PDB file of C-alpha atoms in Angstrom:
ATOM      1  CA  MET A   1      22.887  65.520  52.673  1.00 72.00           C
ATOM      2  CA  ALA A   2      19.274  67.048  51.602  1.00 84.00           C
ATOM      3  CA  MET A   3      19.226  70.406  50.464  1.00 92.00           C
ATOM      4  CA  ARG A   4      16.258  72.429  52.437  1.00 96.00           C
ATOM      5  CA  THR A   5      14.165  74.340  50.206  1.00 97.00           C
ATOM      6  CA  LEU A   6      11.478  76.791  50.912  1.00 97.00           C
ATOM      7  CA  ILE A   7       8.718  77.232  48.547  1.00 97.00           C
ATOM      8  CA  ALA A   8       6.307  79.881  48.608  1.00 96.00           C
ATOM      9  CA  ASP A   9       3.127  79.935  46.416  1.00 95.00           C
ATOM     10  CA  ASP A  10      -0.239  80.561  46.905  1.00 93.00           C
ATOM     11  CA  ASN A  11      -1.057  78.434  43.937  1.00 96.00           C
ATOM     12  CA  ALA A  12      -1.841  74.609  45.696  1.00 96.00           C
ATOM     13  CA  ASP A  13      -1.508  73.260  42.041  1.00 97.00           C
ATOM     14  CA  CYS A  14       2.008  74.462  41.832  1.00 95.00           C
ATOM     15  CA  LEU A  15       3.259  74.092  45.426  1.00 96.00           C
ATOM     16  CA  ASP A  16       2.323  70.413  44.888  1.00 97.00           C
ATOM     17  CA  ALA A  17       4.275  70.037  41.670  1.00 97.00           C
ATOM     18  CA  LEU A  18       7.236  71.890  42.361  1.00 96.00           C
ATOM     19  CA  SER A  19       7.411  70.051  45.606  1.00 97.00           C
ATOM     20  CA  THR A  20       7.202  66.320  43.965  1.00 97.00           C
ATOM     21  CA  ILE A  21      10.217  67.714  41.403  1.00 96.00           C
ATOM     22  CA  LEU A  22      12.379  68.807  44.184  1.00 96.00           C
ATOM     23  CA  LYS A  23      11.304  65.458  46.679  1.00 96.00           C
ATOM     24  CA  SER A  24      12.658  63.483  43.899  1.00 96.00           C
ATOM     25  CA  LEU A  25      15.848  65.321  43.688  1.00 94.00           C
ATOM     26  CA  HIS A  26      16.384  64.475  47.200  1.00 95.00           C
ATOM     27  CA  CYS A  27      15.483  68.268  48.729  1.00 96.00           C
ATOM     28  CA  THR A  28      14.132  68.754  51.986  1.00 97.00           C
ATOM     29  CA  VAL A  29      10.931  70.589  50.928  1.00 97.00           C
ATOM     30  CA  VAL A  30       8.945  73.438  53.289  1.00 98.00           C
ATOM     31  CA  THR A  31       6.176  74.656  51.888  1.00 97.00           C
ATOM     32  CA  ALA A  32       4.171  78.558  52.412  1.00 96.00           C
ATOM     33  CA  SER A  33       0.865  79.888  51.025  1.00 94.00           C
ATOM     34  CA  ASN A  34       1.728  83.294  50.532  1.00 94.00           C
ATOM     35  CA  GLY A  35       4.720  85.695  51.312  1.00 92.00           C
ATOM     36  CA  GLN A  36       4.382  86.465  54.710  1.00 94.00           C
ATOM     37  CA  GLU A  37       4.539  82.459  56.120  1.00 95.00           C
ATOM     38  CA  ALA A  38       7.451  82.677  54.021  1.00 95.00           C
ATOM     39  CA  TRP A  39       9.414  84.870  55.257  1.00 94.00           C
ATOM     40  CA  GLU A  40       8.115  83.255  59.244  1.00 95.00           C
ATOM     41  CA  LEU A  41       9.283  80.027  58.320  1.00 96.00           C
ATOM     42  CA  HIS A  42      12.829  81.893  57.138  1.00 95.00           C
ATOM     43  CA  ARG A  43      13.100  83.779  60.455  1.00 94.00           C
ATOM     44  CA  ARG A  44      13.038  80.674  61.504  1.00 95.00           C
ATOM     45  CA  GLN A  45      14.797  78.045  59.995  1.00 93.00           C
ATOM     46  CA  SER A  46      17.825  78.412  57.508  1.00 91.00           C
ATOM     47  CA  PHE A  47      17.484  77.090  53.616  1.00 95.00           C
ATOM     48  CA  ARG A  48      19.578  76.444  51.152  1.00 94.00           C
ATOM     49  CA  LEU A  49      17.496  77.607  48.526  1.00 94.00           C
ATOM     50  CA  VAL A  50      14.107  79.783  48.265  1.00 94.00           C
ATOM     51  CA  LEU A  51      12.020  79.579  45.501  1.00 94.00           C
ATOM     52  CA  SER A  52       8.909  82.365  45.275  1.00 92.00           C
ATOM     53  CA  ASP A  53       5.991  83.232  43.590  1.00 88.00           C
ATOM     54  CA  PHE A  54       5.974  86.574  42.609  1.00 92.00           C
ATOM     55  CA  VAL A  55       2.356  87.991  42.896  1.00 90.00           C
ATOM     56  CA  MET A  56       0.734  86.820  46.744  1.00 86.00           C
ATOM     57  CA  PRO A  57      -1.131  87.771  49.170  1.00 84.00           C
ATOM     58  CA  LYS A  58       0.166  89.667  52.582  1.00 87.00           C
ATOM     59  CA  MET A  59       3.882  89.970  51.025  1.00 83.00           C
ATOM     60  CA  ASP A  60       4.599  89.788  47.341  1.00 82.00           C
ATOM     61  CA  GLY A  61       7.446  87.411  45.991  1.00 82.00           C
ATOM     62  CA  LEU A  62       9.798  90.901  45.555  1.00 82.00           C
ATOM     63  CA  GLU A  63       8.863  91.651  49.182  1.00 89.00           C
ATOM     64  CA  LEU A  64      10.051  88.390  50.353  1.00 84.00           C
ATOM     65  CA  CYS A  65      13.497  89.121  48.648  1.00 84.00           C
ATOM     66  CA  ARG A  66      14.141  92.618  50.028  1.00 85.00           C
TER      67      ARG A  66
END
């Protein structure tokens, strides 16, 4: 069973790199381009792992974790 993973980062290159690595490890990856988008996805879906950038627009990584 693939681990459902949410990646939140406003840098598209970072999102692509992390997605590629996690997909190669057979994870199911969902991405968000800011903290607010990540929070909305988290509220609707279950993720076993969340990777978040610290500095993002709309909601930063620390606020997302709280």
